[in-house]
Coordinates of C-alpha atoms in Angstrom, one line a residue:
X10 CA -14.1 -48.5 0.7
X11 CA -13.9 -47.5 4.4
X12 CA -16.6 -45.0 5.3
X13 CA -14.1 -43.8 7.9
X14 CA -11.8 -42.5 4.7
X15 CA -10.7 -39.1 5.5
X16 CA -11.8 -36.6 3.0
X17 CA -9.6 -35.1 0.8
X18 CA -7.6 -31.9 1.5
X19 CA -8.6 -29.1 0.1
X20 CA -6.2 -26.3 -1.5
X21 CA -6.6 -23.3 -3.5
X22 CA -6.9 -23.8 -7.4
X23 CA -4.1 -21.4 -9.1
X24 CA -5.8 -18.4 -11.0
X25 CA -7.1 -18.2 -14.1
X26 CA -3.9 -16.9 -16.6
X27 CA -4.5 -14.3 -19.2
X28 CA -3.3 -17.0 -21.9
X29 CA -6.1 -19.5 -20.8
X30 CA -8.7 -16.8 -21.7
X31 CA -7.0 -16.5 -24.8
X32 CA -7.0 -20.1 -25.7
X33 CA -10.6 -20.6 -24.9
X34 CA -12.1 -17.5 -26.9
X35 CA -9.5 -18.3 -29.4
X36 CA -7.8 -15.5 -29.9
X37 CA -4.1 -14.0 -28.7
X38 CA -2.9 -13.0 -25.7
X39 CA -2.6 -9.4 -26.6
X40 CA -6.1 -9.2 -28.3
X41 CA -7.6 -10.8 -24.7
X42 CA -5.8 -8.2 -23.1
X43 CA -6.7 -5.6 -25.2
X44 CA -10.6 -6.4 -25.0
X45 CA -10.3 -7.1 -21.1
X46 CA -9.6 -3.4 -21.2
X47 CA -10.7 -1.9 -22.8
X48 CA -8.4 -1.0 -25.3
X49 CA -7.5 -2.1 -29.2
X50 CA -10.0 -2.6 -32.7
X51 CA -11.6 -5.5 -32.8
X52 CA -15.5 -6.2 -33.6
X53 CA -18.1 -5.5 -30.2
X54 CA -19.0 -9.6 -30.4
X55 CA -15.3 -10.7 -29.8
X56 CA -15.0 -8.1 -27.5
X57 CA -17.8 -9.4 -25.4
X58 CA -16.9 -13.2 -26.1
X59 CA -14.0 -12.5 -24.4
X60 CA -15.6 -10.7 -21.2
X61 CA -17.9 -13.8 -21.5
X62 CA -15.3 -16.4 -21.3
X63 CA -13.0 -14.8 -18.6
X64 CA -16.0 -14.6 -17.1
X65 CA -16.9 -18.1 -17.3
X66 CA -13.4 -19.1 -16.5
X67 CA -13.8 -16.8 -13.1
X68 CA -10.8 -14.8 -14.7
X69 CA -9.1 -11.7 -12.4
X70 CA -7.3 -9.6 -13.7
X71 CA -4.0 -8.9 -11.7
X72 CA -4.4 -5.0 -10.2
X73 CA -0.6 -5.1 -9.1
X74 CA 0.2 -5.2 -12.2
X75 CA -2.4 -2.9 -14.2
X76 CA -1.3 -0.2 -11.4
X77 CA 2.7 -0.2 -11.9
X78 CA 1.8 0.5 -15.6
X79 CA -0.9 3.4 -14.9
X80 CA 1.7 4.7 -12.3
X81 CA -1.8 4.6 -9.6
X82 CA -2.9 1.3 -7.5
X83 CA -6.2 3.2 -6.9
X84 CA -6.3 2.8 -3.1
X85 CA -6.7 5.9 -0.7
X86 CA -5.2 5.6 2.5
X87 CA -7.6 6.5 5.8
X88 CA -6.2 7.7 8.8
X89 CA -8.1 8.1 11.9
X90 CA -7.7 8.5 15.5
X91 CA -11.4 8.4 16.6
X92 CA -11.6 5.3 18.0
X93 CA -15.1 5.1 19.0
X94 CA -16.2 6.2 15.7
X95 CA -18.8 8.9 16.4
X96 CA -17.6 11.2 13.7
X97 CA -15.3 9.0 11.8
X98 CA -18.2 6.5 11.0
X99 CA -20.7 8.8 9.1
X100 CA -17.8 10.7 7.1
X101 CA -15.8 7.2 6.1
X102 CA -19.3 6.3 4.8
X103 CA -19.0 9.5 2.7
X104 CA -15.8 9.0 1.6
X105 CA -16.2 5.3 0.5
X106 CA -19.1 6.6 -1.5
X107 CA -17.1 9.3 -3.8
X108 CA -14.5 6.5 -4.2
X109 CA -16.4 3.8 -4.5
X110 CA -17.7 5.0 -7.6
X111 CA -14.2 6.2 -9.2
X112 CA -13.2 2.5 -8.4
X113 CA -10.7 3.5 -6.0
X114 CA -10.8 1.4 -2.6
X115 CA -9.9 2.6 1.0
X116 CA -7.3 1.3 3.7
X117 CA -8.0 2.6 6.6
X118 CA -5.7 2.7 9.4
X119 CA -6.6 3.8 13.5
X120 CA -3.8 5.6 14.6
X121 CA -5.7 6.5 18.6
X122 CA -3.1 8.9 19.5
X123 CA 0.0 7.5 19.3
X124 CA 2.6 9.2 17.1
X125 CA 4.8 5.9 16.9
X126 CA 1.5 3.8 15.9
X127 CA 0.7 7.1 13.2
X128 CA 4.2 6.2 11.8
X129 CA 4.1 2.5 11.4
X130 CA 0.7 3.2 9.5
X131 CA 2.0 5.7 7.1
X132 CA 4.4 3.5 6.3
X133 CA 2.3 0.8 5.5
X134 CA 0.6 2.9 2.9
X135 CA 3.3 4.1 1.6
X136 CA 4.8 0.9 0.9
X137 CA 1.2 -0.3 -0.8
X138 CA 1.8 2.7 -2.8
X139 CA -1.6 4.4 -2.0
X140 CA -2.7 7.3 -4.0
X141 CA -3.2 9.5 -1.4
X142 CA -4.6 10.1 2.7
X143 CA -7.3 11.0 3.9
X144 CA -6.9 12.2 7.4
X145 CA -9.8 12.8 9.8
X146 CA -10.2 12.9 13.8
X147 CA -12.6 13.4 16.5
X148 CA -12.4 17.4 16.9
X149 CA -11.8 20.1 14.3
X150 CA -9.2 22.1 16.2
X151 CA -6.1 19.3 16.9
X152 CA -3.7 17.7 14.5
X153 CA -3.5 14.4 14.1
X154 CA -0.4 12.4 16.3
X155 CA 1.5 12.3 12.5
X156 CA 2.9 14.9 10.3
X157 CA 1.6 14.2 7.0
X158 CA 2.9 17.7 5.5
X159 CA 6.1 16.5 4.2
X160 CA 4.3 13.5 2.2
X161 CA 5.2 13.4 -1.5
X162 CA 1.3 12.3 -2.3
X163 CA -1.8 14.5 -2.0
X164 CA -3.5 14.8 1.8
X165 CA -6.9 16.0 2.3
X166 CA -8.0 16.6 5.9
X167 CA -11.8 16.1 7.2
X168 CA -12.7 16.9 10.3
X169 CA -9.5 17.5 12.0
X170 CA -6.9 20.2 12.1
X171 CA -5.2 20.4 8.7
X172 CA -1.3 21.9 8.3
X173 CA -0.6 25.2 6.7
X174 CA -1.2 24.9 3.1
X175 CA -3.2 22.1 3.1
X176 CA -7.2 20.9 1.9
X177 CA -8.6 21.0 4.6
X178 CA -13.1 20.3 5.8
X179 CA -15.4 21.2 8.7
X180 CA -18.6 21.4 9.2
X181 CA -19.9 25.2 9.6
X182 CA -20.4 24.9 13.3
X183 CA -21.5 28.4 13.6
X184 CA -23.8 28.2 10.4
X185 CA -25.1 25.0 12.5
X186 CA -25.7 27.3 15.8
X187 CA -27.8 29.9 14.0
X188 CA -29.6 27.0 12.5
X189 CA -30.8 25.9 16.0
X190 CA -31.3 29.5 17.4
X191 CA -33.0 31.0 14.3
X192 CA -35.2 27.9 14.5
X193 CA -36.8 29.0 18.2
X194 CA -36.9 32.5 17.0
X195 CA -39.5 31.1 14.7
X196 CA -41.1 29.1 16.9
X197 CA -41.9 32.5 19.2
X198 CA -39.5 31.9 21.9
X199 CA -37.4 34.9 23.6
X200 CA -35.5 33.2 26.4
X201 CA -33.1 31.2 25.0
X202 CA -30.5 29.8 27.0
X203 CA -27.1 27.8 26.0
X204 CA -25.8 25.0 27.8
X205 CA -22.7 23.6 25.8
X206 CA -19.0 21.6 26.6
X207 CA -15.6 22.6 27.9
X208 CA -13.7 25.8 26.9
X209 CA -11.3 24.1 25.7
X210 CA -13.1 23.1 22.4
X211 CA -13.0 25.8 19.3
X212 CA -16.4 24.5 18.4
X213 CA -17.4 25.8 21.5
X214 CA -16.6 29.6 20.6
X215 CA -18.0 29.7 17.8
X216 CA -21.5 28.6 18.2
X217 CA -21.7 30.2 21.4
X218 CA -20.2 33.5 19.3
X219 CA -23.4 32.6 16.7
X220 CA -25.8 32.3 19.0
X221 CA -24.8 35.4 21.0
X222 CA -25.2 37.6 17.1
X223 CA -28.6 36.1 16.4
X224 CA -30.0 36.9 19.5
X225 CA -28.1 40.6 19.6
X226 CA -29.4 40.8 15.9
X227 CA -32.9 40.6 17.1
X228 CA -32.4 42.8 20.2
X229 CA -33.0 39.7 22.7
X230 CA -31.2 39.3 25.9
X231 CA -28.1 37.3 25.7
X232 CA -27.1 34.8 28.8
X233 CA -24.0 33.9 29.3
X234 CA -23.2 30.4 27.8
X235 CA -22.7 27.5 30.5
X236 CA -19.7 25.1 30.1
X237 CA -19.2 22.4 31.3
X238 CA -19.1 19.0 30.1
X239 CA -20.2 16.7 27.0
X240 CA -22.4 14.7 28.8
X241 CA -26.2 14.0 30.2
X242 CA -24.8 14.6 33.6
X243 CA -24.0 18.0 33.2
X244 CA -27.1 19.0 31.1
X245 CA -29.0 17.5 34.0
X246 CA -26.9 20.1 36.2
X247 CA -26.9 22.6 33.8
X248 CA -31.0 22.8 34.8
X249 CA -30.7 23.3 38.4
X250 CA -28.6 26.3 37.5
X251 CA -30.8 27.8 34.7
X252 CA -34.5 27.4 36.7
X253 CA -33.2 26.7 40.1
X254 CA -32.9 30.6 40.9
X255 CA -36.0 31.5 42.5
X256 CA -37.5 33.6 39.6
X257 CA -40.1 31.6 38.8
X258 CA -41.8 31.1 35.4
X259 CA -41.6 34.6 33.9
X260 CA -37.6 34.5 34.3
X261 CA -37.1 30.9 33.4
X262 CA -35.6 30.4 30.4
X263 CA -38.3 28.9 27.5
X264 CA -35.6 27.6 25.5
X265 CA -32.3 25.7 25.5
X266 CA -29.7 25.7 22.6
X267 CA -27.5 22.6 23.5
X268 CA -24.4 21.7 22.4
X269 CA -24.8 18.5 22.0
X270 CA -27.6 15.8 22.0
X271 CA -25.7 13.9 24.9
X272 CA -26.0 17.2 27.3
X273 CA -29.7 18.2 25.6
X274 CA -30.6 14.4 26.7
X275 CA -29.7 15.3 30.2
X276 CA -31.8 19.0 30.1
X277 CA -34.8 17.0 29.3
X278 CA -35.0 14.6 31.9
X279 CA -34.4 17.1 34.7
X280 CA -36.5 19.3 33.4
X281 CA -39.2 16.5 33.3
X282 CA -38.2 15.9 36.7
X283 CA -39.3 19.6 37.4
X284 CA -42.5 19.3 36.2
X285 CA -41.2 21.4 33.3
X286 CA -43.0 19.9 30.1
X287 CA -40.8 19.7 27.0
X288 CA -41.8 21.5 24.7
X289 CA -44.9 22.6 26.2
X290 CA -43.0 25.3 28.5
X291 CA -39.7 24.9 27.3
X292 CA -38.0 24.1 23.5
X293 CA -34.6 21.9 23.5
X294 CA -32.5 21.6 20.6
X295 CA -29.0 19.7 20.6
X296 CA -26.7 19.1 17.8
X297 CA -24.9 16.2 16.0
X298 CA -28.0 14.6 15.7
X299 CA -26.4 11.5 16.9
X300 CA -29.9 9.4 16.0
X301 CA -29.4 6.7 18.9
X302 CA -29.5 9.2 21.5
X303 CA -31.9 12.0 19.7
X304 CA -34.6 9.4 18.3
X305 CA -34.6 7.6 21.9
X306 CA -34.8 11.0 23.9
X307 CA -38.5 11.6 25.3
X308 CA -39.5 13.6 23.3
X309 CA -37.8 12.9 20.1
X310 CA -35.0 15.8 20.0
X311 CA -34.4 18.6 17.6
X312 CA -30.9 18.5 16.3
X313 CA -28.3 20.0 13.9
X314 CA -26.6 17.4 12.1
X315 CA -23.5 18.3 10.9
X316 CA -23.7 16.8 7.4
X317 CA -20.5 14.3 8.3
X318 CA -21.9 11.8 5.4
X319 CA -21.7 14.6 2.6
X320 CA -18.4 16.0 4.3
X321 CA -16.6 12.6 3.8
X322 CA -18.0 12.4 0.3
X323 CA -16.5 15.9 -0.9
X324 CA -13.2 15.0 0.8
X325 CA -12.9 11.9 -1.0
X326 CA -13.5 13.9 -4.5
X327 CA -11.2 16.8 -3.3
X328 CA -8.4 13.7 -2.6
X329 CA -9.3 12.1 -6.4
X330 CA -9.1 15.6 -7.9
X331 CA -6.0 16.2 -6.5
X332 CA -4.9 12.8 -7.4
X333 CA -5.7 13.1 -10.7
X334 CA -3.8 16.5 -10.8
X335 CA -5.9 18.9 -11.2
X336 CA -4.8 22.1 -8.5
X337 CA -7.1 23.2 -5.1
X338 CA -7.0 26.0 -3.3
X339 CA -5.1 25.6 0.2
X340 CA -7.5 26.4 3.4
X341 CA -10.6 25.5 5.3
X342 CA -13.8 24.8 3.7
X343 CA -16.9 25.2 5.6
X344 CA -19.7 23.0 4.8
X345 CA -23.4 23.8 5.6
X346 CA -25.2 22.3 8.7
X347 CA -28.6 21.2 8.5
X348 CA -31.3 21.2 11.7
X349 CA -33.6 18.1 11.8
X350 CA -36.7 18.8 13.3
X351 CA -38.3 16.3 15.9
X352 CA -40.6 17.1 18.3
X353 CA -38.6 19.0 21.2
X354 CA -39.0 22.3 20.4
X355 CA -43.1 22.7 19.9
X356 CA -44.9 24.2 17.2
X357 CA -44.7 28.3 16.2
X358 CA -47.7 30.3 17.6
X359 CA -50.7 29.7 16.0
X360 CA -49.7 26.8 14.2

């Protein structure tokens, strides 16, 4: 024989059938059925010499099929249109969690922000006959590019602007703020300043509203906000305007509530560029705890995560409950913030 033979092609072996199962525990169709799922009267050790020969055989059984009869094909449909994933990441983690674990699996679908692309992927899901959507984006206050409110299956929105009447999940950014400012209170600092994004952003109000009560609450002077936007570069510029006015110490701000850990990034390197030691002279706190850029910042930052993990995961059960019938109340639900403490902000007097 020629060692120059060409091998052999290879091609897939057809599945394993139900009725071979049967044949090889020796037993009917129906009963291998019946212990495959579950379901029927029969003795625990031919139940599990079944399970043990499909097993063996490398048996599947066929969902398709198993889902027309149950009237569910237990997949959840993700729609997102945060393509670089910041937000989306941490809460589709979430969500595959909670339906991981109910044996449901996800399609997800980017839908950027096109309405046509939305469409096409909608479609899709509908045509796999998913249970239900998911929707989520990359800021709380703006719909997706789709309608989803006319869709005869339950939608529960995360992290983007749900329609009237619908489930709907955000993070408490205002809980999140007082988080952050309550946190420098503690710490024994007065002047807090807040250097934060572009009007334009609802997120913005409302921990800038937060932070202006807690420090009104306490009788503390409140500055006005600076906006501008979500980046290093403008918390570097944000500086020259907070201690570049020729007060000197005693009027310098000796704290800064950022909102973001992008722009608090950029407060600390022009601060150290001042001579201004962080947190020696001056606290800094941002928020998203985005870890790549808060555990790399010199020093390691103080941030308020916004919980995006446990967001997705109570979406996901809100979807299944809904799925499964059982009613929930229309509206936005807030879910808590939490503030992880690095080492930006110091230690409270005496400690």
């Amino acid at each position: 024989m020629s060692s120059d033979a060409e091998p052999a092609p290879v091609s897939a072996k057809p599945p394993v059938t139900l009725r071979e199962v049967a044949a090889a525990a020796g037993v009917s169709v129906a009963t291998a059925s019946k212990a495959l799922n579950g379901q029927g009267r029969m003795t625990a050790e031919t139940r599990e010499r079944i399970r043990e020969v499909a097993q063996r055989l490398g048996f599947r059984p066929n969902h398709l099929a198993q889902s027309l009869l149950r009237k569910r094909s237990f997949t959840v449909g993700l729609l997102t249109n945060d393509t670089y994933g910041r937000f989306s990441l941490p809460l589709m983690a979430g969500v595959s969690d909670a339906l991981v674990d109910n044996g449901v699996s996800v399609f997800l679908c980017n839908v950027e922000d096109d309405t046509r692309l939305g469409q096409l992927h909608v479609e899709a899901m509908l045509d796999k006959r998913v249970d239900g959507i998911i929707a989520t984006g990359k800021r709380i206050d703006r719909h997706l590019p789709i309608d989803l409110s006319n869709l005869r299956i339950p939608v529960v929105y995360a992290f983007t602007q749900p329609y009237a009447g619908a489930v709907g999940l955000v993070s408490d950014d205002a809980g999140g703020a007082r988080l952050a400012v309550e946190h420098f209170l503690r710490l024994g600092r007065r002047r807090i300043a807040h250097v934060t994004g572009p009007a334009g952003f609802a997120v913005v109000h409302a921990r800038a509203e937060a932070y202006r009560e807690v420090l009104e609450a306490h009788g503390l002077p409140v500055g006005e906000p600076l906006l501008g936007a979500w980046s290093e570069a403008w918390g570097h510029d944000a500086v020259a305007k907070l201690f570049g006015n020729g007060r000197g110490r005693k009027g310098w701000p000796d704290a800064v509530f950022c909102g973001n850990d992008q722009i608090a990034r950029g407060v600390i390197d022009a601060l150290r560029e001042r001579g201004i030691r962080v947190p020696d002279d001056v606290g800094v706190i941002g928020f998203d705890n985005w870890e790549i850029v808060a555990e790399a910042t010199r020093p390691p930052l103080t941030s308020v995560d916004m919980n995006l993990s446990a967001l997705g995961r109570e979406a996901g059960l809100a979807l299944l409950s809904l799925v499964g019938g059982q009613p929930a109340a229309p509206g936005i639900r807030k879910l808590p913030c939490r503030l992880v403490v690095r080492q930006s902000c110091g230690r409270p007097p005496g400690g």
